[in-house]
PDB file of C-alpha atoms in Angstrom:
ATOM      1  CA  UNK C   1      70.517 -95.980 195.295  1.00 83.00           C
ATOM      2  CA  UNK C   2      73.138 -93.222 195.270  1.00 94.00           C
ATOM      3  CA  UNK C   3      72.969 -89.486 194.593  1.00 97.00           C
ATOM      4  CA  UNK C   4      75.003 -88.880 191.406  1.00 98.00           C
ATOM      5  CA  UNK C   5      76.295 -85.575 191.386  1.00 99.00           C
ATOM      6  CA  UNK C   6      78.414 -84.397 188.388  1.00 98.00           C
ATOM      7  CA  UNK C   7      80.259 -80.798 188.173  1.00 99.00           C
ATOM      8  CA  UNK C   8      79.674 -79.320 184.838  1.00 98.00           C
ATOM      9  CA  UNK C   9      82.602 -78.743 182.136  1.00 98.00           C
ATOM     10  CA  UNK C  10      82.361 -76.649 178.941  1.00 98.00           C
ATOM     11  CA  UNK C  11      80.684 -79.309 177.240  1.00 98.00           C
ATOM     12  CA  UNK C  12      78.713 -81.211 179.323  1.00 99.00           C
ATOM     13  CA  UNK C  13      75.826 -80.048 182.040  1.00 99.00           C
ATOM     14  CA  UNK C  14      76.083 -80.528 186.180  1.00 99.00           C
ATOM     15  CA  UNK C  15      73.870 -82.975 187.069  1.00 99.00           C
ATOM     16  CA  UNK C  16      72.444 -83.748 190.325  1.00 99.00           C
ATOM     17  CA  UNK C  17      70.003 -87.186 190.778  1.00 98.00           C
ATOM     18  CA  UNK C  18      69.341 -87.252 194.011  1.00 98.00           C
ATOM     19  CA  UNK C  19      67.191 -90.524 195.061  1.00 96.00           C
ATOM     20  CA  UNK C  20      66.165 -89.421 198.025  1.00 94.00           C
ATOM     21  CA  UNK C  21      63.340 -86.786 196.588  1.00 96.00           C
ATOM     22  CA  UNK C  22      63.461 -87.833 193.085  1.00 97.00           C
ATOM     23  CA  UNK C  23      64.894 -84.915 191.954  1.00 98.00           C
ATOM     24  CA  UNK C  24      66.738 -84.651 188.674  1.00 98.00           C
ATOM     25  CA  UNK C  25      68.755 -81.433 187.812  1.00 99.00           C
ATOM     26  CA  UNK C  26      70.432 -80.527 184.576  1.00 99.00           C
ATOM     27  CA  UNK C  27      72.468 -77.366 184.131  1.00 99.00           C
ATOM     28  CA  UNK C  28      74.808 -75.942 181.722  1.00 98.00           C
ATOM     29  CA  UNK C  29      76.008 -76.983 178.497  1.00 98.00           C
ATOM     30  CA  UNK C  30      75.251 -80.518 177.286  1.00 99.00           C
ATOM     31  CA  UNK C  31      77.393 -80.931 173.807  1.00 98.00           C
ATOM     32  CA  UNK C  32      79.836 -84.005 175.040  1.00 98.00           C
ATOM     33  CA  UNK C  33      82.285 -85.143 172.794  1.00 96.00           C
ATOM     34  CA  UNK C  34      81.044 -88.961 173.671  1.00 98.00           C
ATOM     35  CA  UNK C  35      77.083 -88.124 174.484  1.00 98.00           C
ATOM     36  CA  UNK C  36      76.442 -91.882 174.966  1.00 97.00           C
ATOM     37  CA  UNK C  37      78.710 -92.464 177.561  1.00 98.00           C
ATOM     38  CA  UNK C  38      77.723 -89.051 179.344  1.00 98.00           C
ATOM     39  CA  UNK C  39      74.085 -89.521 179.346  1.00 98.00           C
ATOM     40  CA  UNK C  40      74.563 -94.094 180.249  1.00 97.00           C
ATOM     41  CA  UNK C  41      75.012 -92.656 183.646  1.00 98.00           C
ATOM     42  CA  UNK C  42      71.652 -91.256 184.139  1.00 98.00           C
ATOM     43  CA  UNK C  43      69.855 -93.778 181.898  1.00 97.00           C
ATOM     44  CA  UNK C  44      71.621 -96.484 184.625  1.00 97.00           C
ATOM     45  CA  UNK C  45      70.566 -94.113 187.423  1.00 97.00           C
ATOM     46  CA  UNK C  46      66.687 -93.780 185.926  1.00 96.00           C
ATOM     47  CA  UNK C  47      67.013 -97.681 185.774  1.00 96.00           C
ATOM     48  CA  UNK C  48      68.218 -98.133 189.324  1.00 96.00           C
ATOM     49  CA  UNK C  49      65.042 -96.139 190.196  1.00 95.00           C
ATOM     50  CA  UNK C  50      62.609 -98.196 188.035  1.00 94.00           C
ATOM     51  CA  UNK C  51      64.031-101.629 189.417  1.00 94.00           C
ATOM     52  CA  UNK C  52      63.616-100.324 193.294  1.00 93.00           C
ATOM     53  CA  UNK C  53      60.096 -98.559 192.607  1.00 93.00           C
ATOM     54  CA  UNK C  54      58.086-100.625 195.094  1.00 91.00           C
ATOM     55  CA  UNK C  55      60.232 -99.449 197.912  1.00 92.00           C
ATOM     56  CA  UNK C  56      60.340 -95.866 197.934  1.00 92.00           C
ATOM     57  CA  UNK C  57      58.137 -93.565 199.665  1.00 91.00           C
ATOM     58  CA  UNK C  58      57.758 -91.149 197.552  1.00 93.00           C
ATOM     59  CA  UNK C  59      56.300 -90.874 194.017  1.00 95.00           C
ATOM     60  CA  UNK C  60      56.708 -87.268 192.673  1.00 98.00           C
ATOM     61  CA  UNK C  61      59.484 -87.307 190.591  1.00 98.00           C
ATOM     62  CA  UNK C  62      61.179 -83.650 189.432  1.00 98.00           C
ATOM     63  CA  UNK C  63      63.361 -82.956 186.363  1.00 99.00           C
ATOM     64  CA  UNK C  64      64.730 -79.716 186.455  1.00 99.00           C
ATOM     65  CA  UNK C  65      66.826 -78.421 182.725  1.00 99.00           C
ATOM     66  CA  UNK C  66      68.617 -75.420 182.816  1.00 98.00           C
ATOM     67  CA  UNK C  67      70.452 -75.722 179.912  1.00 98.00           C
ATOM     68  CA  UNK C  68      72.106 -73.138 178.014  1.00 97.00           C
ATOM     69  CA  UNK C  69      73.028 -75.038 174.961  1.00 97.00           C
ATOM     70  CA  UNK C  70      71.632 -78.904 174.040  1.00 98.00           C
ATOM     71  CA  UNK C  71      72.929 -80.415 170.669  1.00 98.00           C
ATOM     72  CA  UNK C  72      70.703 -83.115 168.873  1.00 97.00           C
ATOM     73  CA  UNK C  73      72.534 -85.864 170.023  1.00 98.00           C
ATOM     74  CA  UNK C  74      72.278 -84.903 173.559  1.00 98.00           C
ATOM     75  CA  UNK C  75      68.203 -84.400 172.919  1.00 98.00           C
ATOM     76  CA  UNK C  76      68.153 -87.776 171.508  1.00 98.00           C
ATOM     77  CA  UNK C  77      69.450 -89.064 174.891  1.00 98.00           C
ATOM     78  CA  UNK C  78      67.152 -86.663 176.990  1.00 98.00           C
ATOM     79  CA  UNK C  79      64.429 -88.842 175.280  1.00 97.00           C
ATOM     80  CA  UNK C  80      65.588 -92.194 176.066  1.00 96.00           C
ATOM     81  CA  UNK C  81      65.891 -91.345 179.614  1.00 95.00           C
ATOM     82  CA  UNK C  82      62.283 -89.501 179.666  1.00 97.00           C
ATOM     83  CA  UNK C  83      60.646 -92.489 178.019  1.00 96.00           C
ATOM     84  CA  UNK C  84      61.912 -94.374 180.842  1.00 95.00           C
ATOM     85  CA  UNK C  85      60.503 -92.614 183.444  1.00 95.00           C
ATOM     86  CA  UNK C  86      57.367 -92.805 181.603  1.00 94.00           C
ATOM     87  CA  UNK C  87      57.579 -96.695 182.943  1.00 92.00           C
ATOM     88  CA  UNK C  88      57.314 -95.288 186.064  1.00 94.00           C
ATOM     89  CA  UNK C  89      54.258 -92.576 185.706  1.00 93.00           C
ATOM     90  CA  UNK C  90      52.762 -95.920 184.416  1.00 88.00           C
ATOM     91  CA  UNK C  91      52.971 -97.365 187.921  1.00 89.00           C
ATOM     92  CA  UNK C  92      51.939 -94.479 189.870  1.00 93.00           C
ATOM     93  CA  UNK C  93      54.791 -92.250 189.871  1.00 96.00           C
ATOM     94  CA  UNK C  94      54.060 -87.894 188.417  1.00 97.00           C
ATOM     95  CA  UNK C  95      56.454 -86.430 186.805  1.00 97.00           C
ATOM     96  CA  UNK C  96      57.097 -82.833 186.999  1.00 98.00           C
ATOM     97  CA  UNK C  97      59.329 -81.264 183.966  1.00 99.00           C
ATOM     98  CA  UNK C  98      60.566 -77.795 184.108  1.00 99.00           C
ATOM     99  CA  UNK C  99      62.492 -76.279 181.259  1.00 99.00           C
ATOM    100  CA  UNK C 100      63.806 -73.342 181.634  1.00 98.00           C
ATOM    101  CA  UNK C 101      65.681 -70.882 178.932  1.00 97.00           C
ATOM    102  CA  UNK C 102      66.986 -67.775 178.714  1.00 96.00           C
ATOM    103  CA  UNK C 103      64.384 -65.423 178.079  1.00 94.00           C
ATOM    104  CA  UNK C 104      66.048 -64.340 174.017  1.00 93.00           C
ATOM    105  CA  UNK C 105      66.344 -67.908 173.612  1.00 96.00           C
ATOM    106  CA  UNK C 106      63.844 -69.046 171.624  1.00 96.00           C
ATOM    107  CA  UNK C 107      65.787 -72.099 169.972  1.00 97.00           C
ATOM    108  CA  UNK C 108      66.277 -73.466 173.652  1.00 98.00           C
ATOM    109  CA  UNK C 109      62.632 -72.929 173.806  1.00 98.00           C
ATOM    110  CA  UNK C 110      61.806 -74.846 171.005  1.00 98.00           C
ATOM    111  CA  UNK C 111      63.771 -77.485 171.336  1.00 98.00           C
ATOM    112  CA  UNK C 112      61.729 -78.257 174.906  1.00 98.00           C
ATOM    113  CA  UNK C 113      58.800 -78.001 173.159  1.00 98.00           C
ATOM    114  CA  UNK C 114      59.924 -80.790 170.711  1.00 98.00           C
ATOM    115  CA  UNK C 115      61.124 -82.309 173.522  1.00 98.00           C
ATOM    116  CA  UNK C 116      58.187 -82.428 175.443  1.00 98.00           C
ATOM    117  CA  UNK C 117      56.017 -83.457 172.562  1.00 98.00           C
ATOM    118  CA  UNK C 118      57.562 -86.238 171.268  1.00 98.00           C
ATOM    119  CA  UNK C 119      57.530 -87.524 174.455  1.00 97.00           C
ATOM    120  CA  UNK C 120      54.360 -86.993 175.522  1.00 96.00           C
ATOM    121  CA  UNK C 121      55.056 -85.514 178.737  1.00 96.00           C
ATOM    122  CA  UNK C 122      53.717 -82.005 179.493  1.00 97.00           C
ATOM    123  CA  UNK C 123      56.716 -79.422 180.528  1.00 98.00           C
ATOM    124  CA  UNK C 124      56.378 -76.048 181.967  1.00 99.00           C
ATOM    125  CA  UNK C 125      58.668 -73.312 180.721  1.00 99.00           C
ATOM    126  CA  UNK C 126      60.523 -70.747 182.891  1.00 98.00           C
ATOM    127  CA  UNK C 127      62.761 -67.973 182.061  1.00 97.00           C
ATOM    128  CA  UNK C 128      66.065 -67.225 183.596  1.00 92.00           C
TER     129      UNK C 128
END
């Protein structure tokens, strides 16, 4: 398993899935002109994880979003990987979500909240 890093751009978010603590980070702007092909990267990287479960030591795994703008397609995407680590709370794995906004934000809120319930996975919100 390999740490993905990825520098941000105007339309898409730095990312940085590191394997080695199970930490997922996503900041910036995620509006990329081909979403699908942006987010396949993590969804593969999220599937790398699931497939070598039974070997890693540790089973906390963090998701960090400090995003300043998400479109809908992106969201969609943020699902799709989030159900998939729901495979892995399933076999023994927690999952920690933060989401955090700008404090005048209250759209970015929203949309975490949205996030977060149609997902089923409990976030907790921070301010930046």
């Amino acid at each position: 398993m390999k740490r993905l890093i990825v520098s941000s751009t105007d339309y898409t978010p730095a990312l940085d899935l590191n394997p080695a603590n199970l930490t997922m980070v996503f900041k910036g702007v995620s509006r990329p002109e081909n979403v699908g092909l942006f987010y396949q990267q993590v969804i593969d990287w999220v599937d790398d994880i699931a497939a070598k479960a039974e070997q890693l030591t540790t089973k906390a795994i963090k998701i960090i979003f400090k995003l300043d703008y998400c479109n809908s397609a992106s969201q969609k995407y943020i699902l799709i990987f989030l159900e998939r680590l729901l495979e892995l709370r399933n076999k023994g794995f927690s999952l920690d979500v933060e989401w955090h906004y700008d404090e005048g934000d209250d759209k970015m809120l929203e949309d975490g909240e949205d996030i977060a319930d149609a997902v089923g996975i409990e976030f907790s919100f921070h301010t930046f």
